[in-house]
Short mmCIF file of C-alpha atoms in Angstrom, two decimals:
data_model
loop_
_atom_site.label_atom_id
_atom_site.label_comp_id
_atom_site.label_asym_id
_atom_site.label_seq_id
_atom_site.Cartn_x
_atom_site.Cartn_y
_atom_site.Cartn_z
CA MET N 1 -9.07 -66.19 -27.96
CA ALA N 2 -11.39 -66.00 -24.96
CA PRO N 3 -12.43 -69.43 -23.69
CA GLU N 4 -15.96 -70.75 -24.02
CA ILE N 5 -17.99 -70.05 -20.89
CA GLY N 6 -21.31 -71.51 -19.88
CA LYS N 7 -23.27 -74.73 -19.58
CA LEU N 8 -23.51 -75.28 -23.34
CA SER N 9 -19.78 -75.18 -24.04
CA SER N 10 -20.26 -77.97 -26.58
CA LEU N 11 -22.25 -75.47 -28.69
CA SER N 12 -19.93 -72.49 -28.21
CA ASN N 13 -16.71 -71.23 -29.76
CA PRO N 14 -13.69 -69.36 -28.43
CA LEU N 15 -14.29 -65.68 -29.14
CA ALA N 16 -11.96 -62.78 -29.87
CA THR N 17 -10.90 -60.64 -26.94
CA VAL N 18 -11.16 -56.84 -26.86
CA GLU N 19 -7.40 -56.59 -27.41
CA GLN N 20 -7.57 -58.84 -30.46
CA LEU N 21 -10.32 -56.71 -31.98
CA SER N 22 -8.51 -53.46 -31.21
CA ASN N 23 -5.23 -54.33 -32.92
CA SER N 24 -3.98 -56.90 -35.38
CA SER N 25 -0.49 -57.90 -36.44
CA SER N 26 -1.24 -56.63 -39.93
CA THR N 27 -2.12 -53.09 -38.78
CA LEU N 28 0.81 -53.06 -36.35
CA ASP N 29 2.99 -53.92 -39.37
CA GLY N 30 1.72 -50.80 -41.14
CA LEU N 31 -1.13 -52.23 -43.21
CA SER N 32 -4.24 -50.07 -43.41
CA SER N 33 -7.41 -51.53 -41.93
CA THR N 34 -9.13 -51.07 -45.31
CA LEU N 35 -6.51 -53.12 -47.15
CA GLU N 36 -6.53 -55.69 -44.35
CA SER N 37 -10.30 -56.18 -44.78
CA SER N 38 -9.89 -56.49 -48.55
CA ILE N 39 -7.17 -59.14 -48.27
CA ARG N 40 -9.18 -61.10 -45.72
CA PHE N 41 -12.23 -61.00 -48.00
CA ALA N 42 -10.16 -62.20 -50.97
CA ALA N 43 -8.61 -64.98 -48.87
CA LEU N 44 -12.04 -66.12 -47.72
CA GLN N 45 -13.24 -66.17 -51.34
CA LEU N 46 -10.18 -68.21 -52.27
CA THR N 47 -10.94 -70.69 -49.47
CA GLN N 48 -14.53 -71.06 -50.64
CA ALA N 49 -13.51 -71.54 -54.28
CA ALA N 50 -10.92 -74.17 -53.32
CA GLY N 51 -13.45 -76.05 -51.21
CA ILE N 52 -15.94 -76.09 -54.06
CA LEU N 53 -13.35 -77.46 -56.49
CA LEU N 54 -12.31 -80.09 -53.94
CA ARG N 55 -16.00 -80.99 -53.50
CA VAL N 56 -15.83 -80.90 -49.71
CA PRO N 57 -19.04 -80.17 -47.77
CA GLN N 58 -20.02 -76.55 -47.20
CA GLU N 59 -19.65 -77.17 -43.46
CA VAL N 60 -15.94 -77.93 -43.92
CA ILE N 61 -15.45 -74.87 -46.13
CA ALA N 62 -17.12 -72.64 -43.52
CA GLN N 63 -14.96 -74.10 -40.74
CA GLY N 64 -11.84 -73.41 -42.78
CA MET N 65 -12.98 -69.82 -43.32
CA VAL N 66 -13.50 -69.33 -39.58
CA LEU N 67 -10.04 -70.77 -38.81
CA LEU N 68 -8.49 -68.35 -41.31
CA THR N 69 -10.32 -65.40 -39.71
CA ARG N 70 -9.16 -66.44 -36.25
CA PHE N 71 -5.55 -66.79 -37.37
CA TYR N 72 -5.21 -63.12 -38.36
CA LEU N 73 -6.76 -61.78 -35.13
CA GLY N 74 -4.92 -59.66 -32.62
CA PRO N 75 -1.31 -58.58 -32.11
CA GLU N 76 -0.25 -62.19 -31.47
CA GLY N 77 -1.96 -63.48 -34.60
CA GLY N 78 -0.71 -63.71 -38.15
CA SER N 79 0.14 -60.74 -40.35
CA PHE N 80 -0.64 -60.45 -44.04
CA ARG N 81 2.83 -58.90 -44.46
CA ILE N 82 4.49 -62.02 -43.03
CA ASN N 83 2.05 -64.91 -43.49
CA SER N 84 0.84 -65.33 -47.07
CA ALA N 85 -2.96 -65.24 -47.23
CA LYS N 86 -2.84 -67.87 -49.98
CA ASP N 87 -0.82 -70.29 -47.81
CA ILE N 88 -2.93 -69.71 -44.70
CA SER N 89 -6.10 -70.24 -46.75
CA ALA N 90 -4.78 -73.58 -48.00
CA ALA N 91 -3.65 -74.62 -44.51
CA SER N 92 -6.98 -73.64 -42.90
CA LEU N 93 -8.97 -75.65 -45.42
CA PHE N 94 -6.52 -78.56 -45.09
CA ILE N 95 -6.95 -78.57 -41.29
CA ALA N 96 -10.75 -78.29 -41.45
CA ALA N 97 -10.94 -81.17 -43.94
CA LYS N 98 -8.45 -83.29 -41.98
CA ILE N 99 -10.70 -83.41 -38.91
CA SER N 100 -13.82 -84.03 -41.01
CA ALA N 101 -15.24 -87.13 -42.69
CA GLU N 102 -13.67 -86.06 -45.99
CA PRO N 103 -9.95 -85.32 -45.49
CA GLN N 104 -7.99 -84.03 -48.48
CA THR N 105 -4.50 -85.05 -49.54
CA PRO N 106 -1.75 -82.42 -49.71
CA ARG N 107 -1.49 -83.07 -53.46
CA SER N 108 -5.18 -82.24 -53.98
CA ILE N 109 -4.89 -79.04 -51.96
CA CYS N 110 -1.69 -77.95 -53.74
CA ASN N 111 -3.07 -78.66 -57.23
CA VAL N 112 -6.29 -76.73 -56.59
CA TYR N 113 -4.49 -73.70 -55.15
CA ALA N 114 -1.97 -73.70 -58.01
CA TYR N 115 -4.92 -73.58 -60.40
CA LEU N 116 -6.79 -70.84 -58.54
CA MET N 117 -3.71 -68.67 -58.16
CA SER N 118 -2.80 -68.89 -61.83
CA ALA N 119 -3.07 -65.62 -63.74
CA PRO N 120 -6.09 -66.45 -65.97
CA THR N 121 -8.28 -67.45 -63.01
CA ARG N 122 -7.35 -64.96 -60.28
CA GLU N 123 -10.18 -62.55 -61.10
CA ALA N 124 -12.67 -65.34 -61.79
CA PHE N 125 -12.38 -67.61 -58.75
CA PRO N 126 -15.34 -66.17 -56.84
CA ARG N 127 -17.41 -67.31 -59.83
CA SER N 128 -17.23 -70.44 -62.00
CA PRO N 129 -13.58 -71.14 -62.88
CA ALA N 130 -12.40 -72.26 -66.30
CA GLN N 131 -12.50 -75.93 -67.21
CA ASP N 132 -8.83 -76.43 -68.08
CA ALA N 133 -7.67 -77.27 -64.55
CA GLU N 134 -5.43 -80.12 -65.77
CA ALA N 135 -3.15 -77.54 -67.38
CA TYR N 136 -2.15 -76.40 -63.86
CA TYR N 137 -1.27 -79.84 -62.50
CA LEU N 138 1.96 -79.49 -60.48
CA SER N 139 5.10 -81.26 -61.56
CA GLU N 140 6.75 -83.53 -59.01
CA GLY N 141 9.36 -80.94 -58.07
CA SER N 142 6.83 -78.12 -57.80
CA TYR N 143 4.53 -80.35 -55.77
CA HIS N 144 7.19 -81.14 -53.16
CA SER N 145 7.92 -77.42 -52.73
CA ALA N 146 4.20 -76.61 -52.46
CA ARG N 147 3.65 -79.50 -50.03
CA MET N 148 6.43 -78.22 -47.78
CA LEU N 149 4.86 -74.73 -47.77
CA LEU N 150 1.46 -76.24 -46.96
CA LEU N 151 2.76 -78.26 -44.01
CA GLN N 152 4.73 -75.28 -42.70
CA ALA N 153 1.63 -73.10 -42.91
CA GLU N 154 -0.42 -75.80 -41.18
CA SER N 155 2.08 -75.85 -38.31
CA ILE N 156 1.99 -72.04 -38.02
CA VAL N 157 -1.83 -71.96 -37.96
CA LEU N 158 -2.04 -74.69 -35.32
CA ARG N 159 0.54 -73.02 -33.07
CA THR N 160 -1.08 -69.61 -33.43
CA LEU N 161 -4.51 -71.03 -32.55
CA SER N 162 -2.99 -73.06 -29.68
CA PHE N 163 -4.20 -76.17 -31.51
CA ASN N 164 -7.81 -75.15 -30.83
CA THR N 165 -9.51 -75.98 -34.13
CA LYS N 166 -13.01 -76.30 -32.70
CA VAL N 167 -15.57 -74.51 -34.87
CA ILE N 168 -19.28 -74.84 -34.09
CA LEU N 169 -21.38 -73.46 -36.93
CA PRO N 170 -24.82 -71.86 -36.38
CA HIS N 171 -26.61 -73.41 -39.36
CA HIS N 172 -28.03 -76.52 -37.67
CA ILE N 173 -28.83 -74.47 -34.57
CA ALA N 174 -30.84 -72.04 -36.70
CA LEU N 175 -32.90 -74.85 -38.23
CA THR N 176 -33.58 -76.24 -34.74
CA TYR N 177 -34.73 -72.81 -33.55
CA LEU N 178 -37.06 -72.50 -36.57
CA GLN N 179 -38.69 -75.78 -35.56
CA THR N 180 -38.84 -74.73 -31.89
CA LEU N 181 -40.68 -71.54 -32.84
CA GLY N 182 -43.13 -73.54 -34.96
CA VAL N 183 -42.29 -71.81 -38.24
CA PHE N 184 -40.63 -74.80 -39.91
CA PRO N 185 -43.06 -77.74 -39.63
CA PRO N 186 -42.22 -81.37 -40.54
CA ILE N 187 -43.95 -80.80 -43.89
CA PRO N 188 -42.72 -77.28 -44.71
CA SER N 189 -44.68 -74.84 -46.84
CA SER N 190 -43.12 -72.77 -49.58
CA GLN N 191 -42.93 -69.81 -47.18
CA SER N 192 -41.20 -71.84 -44.46
CA ARG N 193 -38.74 -73.18 -47.02
CA ALA N 194 -38.04 -69.61 -48.13
CA LEU N 195 -37.54 -68.63 -44.49
CA ALA N 196 -35.04 -71.44 -43.90
CA ALA N 197 -33.16 -70.68 -47.12
CA ARG N 198 -32.96 -66.98 -46.29
CA THR N 199 -31.76 -67.74 -42.76
CA LEU N 200 -28.97 -69.99 -44.03
CA GLY N 201 -28.14 -67.44 -46.72
CA HIS N 202 -27.51 -64.75 -44.10
CA LEU N 203 -25.29 -67.12 -42.12
CA ASN N 204 -23.26 -68.02 -45.20
CA LEU N 205 -22.83 -64.39 -46.26
CA ALA N 206 -21.80 -63.38 -42.73
CA LEU N 207 -18.66 -65.50 -43.13
CA PHE N 208 -17.37 -62.69 -45.39
CA SER N 209 -18.51 -59.79 -43.20
CA PRO N 210 -15.89 -57.16 -42.28
CA GLN N 211 -17.44 -57.18 -38.79
CA ILE N 212 -16.20 -60.81 -38.46
CA PRO N 213 -19.27 -61.92 -36.45
CA TYR N 214 -18.15 -65.56 -36.36
CA VAL N 215 -15.35 -64.64 -33.95
CA THR N 216 -17.29 -62.06 -31.91
CA HIS N 217 -20.56 -63.90 -31.22
CA GLN N 218 -21.57 -67.41 -30.29
CA PRO N 219 -23.33 -69.67 -32.83
CA ALA N 220 -26.69 -69.46 -31.04
CA THR N 221 -26.65 -65.66 -31.22
CA LEU N 222 -25.77 -65.75 -34.92
CA ALA N 223 -28.60 -68.22 -35.53
CA VAL N 224 -31.18 -66.05 -33.76
CA ALA N 225 -30.12 -62.89 -35.63
CA ALA N 226 -30.24 -64.61 -39.03
CA LEU N 227 -33.65 -66.09 -38.20
CA TYR N 228 -35.01 -62.75 -37.00
CA LEU N 229 -33.86 -60.87 -40.11
CA ALA N 230 -35.01 -63.60 -42.50
CA ALA N 231 -38.48 -63.67 -40.92
CA ARG N 232 -38.83 -59.90 -41.44
CA GLU N 233 -37.74 -60.21 -45.07
CA VAL N 234 -39.95 -63.19 -45.92
CA GLY N 235 -42.94 -61.90 -43.96
CA VAL N 236 -43.22 -64.70 -41.41
CA LYS N 237 -44.82 -63.67 -38.12
CA LEU N 238 -42.82 -64.63 -35.05
CA PRO N 239 -44.01 -64.52 -31.40
CA SER N 240 -44.75 -60.97 -30.29
CA ASN N 241 -42.85 -61.28 -27.00
CA GLU N 242 -39.06 -61.10 -26.71
CA TRP N 243 -38.64 -64.72 -27.83
CA TRP N 244 -34.88 -64.39 -28.41
CA GLU N 245 -34.34 -64.30 -24.65
CA ILE N 246 -35.42 -67.96 -24.54
CA PHE N 247 -32.25 -68.71 -26.49
CA ASP N 248 -30.12 -66.56 -24.15
CA VAL N 249 -29.68 -63.71 -26.64
CA ASP N 250 -30.04 -60.09 -25.55
CA ARG N 251 -31.53 -57.26 -27.60
CA GLU N 252 -28.22 -55.40 -27.98
CA ASP N 253 -26.41 -58.34 -29.58
CA LEU N 254 -29.43 -59.07 -31.75
CA GLY N 255 -29.56 -55.49 -33.03
CA PHE N 256 -25.82 -55.37 -33.75
CA LEU N 257 -25.89 -58.60 -35.75
CA VAL N 258 -29.01 -57.65 -37.73
CA VAL N 259 -27.27 -54.44 -38.83
CA ALA N 260 -24.08 -56.40 -39.61
CA PHE N 261 -26.00 -58.92 -41.73
CA GLN N 262 -27.83 -56.16 -43.60
CA SER N 263 -24.62 -54.28 -44.38
CA CYS N 264 -22.72 -57.33 -45.58
CA GLU N 265 -24.10 -57.58 -49.12
CA PRO N 266 -23.63 -53.85 -49.95
CA TRP N 267 -20.07 -54.01 -48.57
CA ILE N 268 -19.22 -57.04 -50.72
CA LYS N 269 -20.62 -55.28 -53.79
CA ALA N 270 -18.54 -52.17 -53.06
CA GLU N 271 -15.47 -54.31 -52.46
CA ARG N 272 -15.80 -56.04 -55.80
CA GLU N 273 -16.26 -52.70 -57.54
CA ARG N 274 -13.18 -51.37 -55.80
CA TRP N 275 -11.00 -54.22 -57.09
CA HIS N 276 -12.64 -54.49 -60.51
CA GLY N 277 -9.92 -54.96 -63.12
CA ARG N 278 -7.28 -55.44 -60.42
CA ILE N 279 -6.08 -58.42 -58.42
CA CYS N 280 -6.31 -58.25 -54.64
CA PRO N 281 -2.94 -59.25 -53.11
CA LEU N 282 -2.79 -62.74 -51.60
CA SER N 283 0.96 -63.29 -51.31
CA VAL N 284 3.46 -61.42 -49.15
CA ASP N 285 5.14 -59.86 -52.20
CA GLU N 286 1.79 -58.73 -53.62
CA VAL N 287 0.82 -57.22 -50.28
CA GLU N 288 4.09 -55.28 -50.11
CA SER N 289 3.60 -53.97 -53.63
CA GLU N 290 -0.02 -52.92 -53.00
CA SER N 291 0.89 -51.33 -49.67
CA LYS N 292 3.60 -49.21 -51.30
CA GLN N 293 1.20 -48.09 -54.02
CA SER N 294 -1.44 -47.20 -51.42
CA ASN N 295 1.07 -45.18 -49.38
CA SER N 296 2.28 -43.30 -52.45
CA HIS N 297 -1.34 -42.45 -53.44
CA PRO N 298 -3.17 -41.62 -50.17
#
C-alpha cells in the first residue's frame, strides 16, 4: 500500500499502488477477474452479516470490510485460491473489533461464522437470517479447530498488511462537510435529513463497489463525491463555484467517484441475479470447484 502523504495524515488511509490495482494474487493464480469480484462481493456481504449478528457498530463492520479488501490487493496480497474468503472475512472483522470499543471473543466470531456458513443460510445471509442460530453452536472440539483457523488467519492478515490496520472512514467527514457548506443546520429540515441519509447511503454502498474506491481514494474525496451526488438526487442546491476544491478534491477524481457510486447499485443487482439459486464460493475448495466449472464452460 502507498503511504499516506500530506498534512492531514490523521484523516488519510494507505492507498493501493498502480501495481496492486493492475494484478492480484488471485488473477495470477488463474482466477478470472469476474469471479474474483464476485467472491470479494460475497465475502464483504458475509462480513456485514456477521457484524450485524454480533451487534458491533457499523463503523467496525465497515473497517473490517476495508481490511478484507486491502488483504486481497496486488501480487503480494492474498489469493482466493489459497486464503479462504470465509476465514479472511472472520479475521478482518475480528481485528477491526479488537481495536474498537467493542472487541469480540474468538468463540463469538466462530459461532456466528459457523451459523452463516451453514447450508440453510448461505443464500439468505445478505438478508435477515433464520432465528435458529443456537442449532449451529460449535461443540468444544469444533470450536478449538475453528479458533485455531481464526488466529492463523488473523496472523496472515496482519503480516500481509504489515500490521497497518488503520482505517479512516469518510462518514463523519461527510457530515462535517455538509455542515460546512450550510446544508445541514443544527436543526435539520426534512430535506437536509434526506441529504445526509442519501450521502451516508452512497458511502455504505461503495464498500461493495467492484471499483474498490475505499482503497483508491482518500476519505475526504469519498465524502465529497457522496455529498455531491446526494445533493443532485435530493435536489439541494450547493454553491455554484467549484466548492470541492476547498476540500482538496479535483474534478477528475470527483467525476470518477460519482460514476462509480452510480454504477454500484446496478452492478450489485446484476451480481445477485447472476448467482441466484447458486452459492458463491467462499472456501478454497469451493473456489477450485467453481473455477473448474467456469473454465469448462467459457
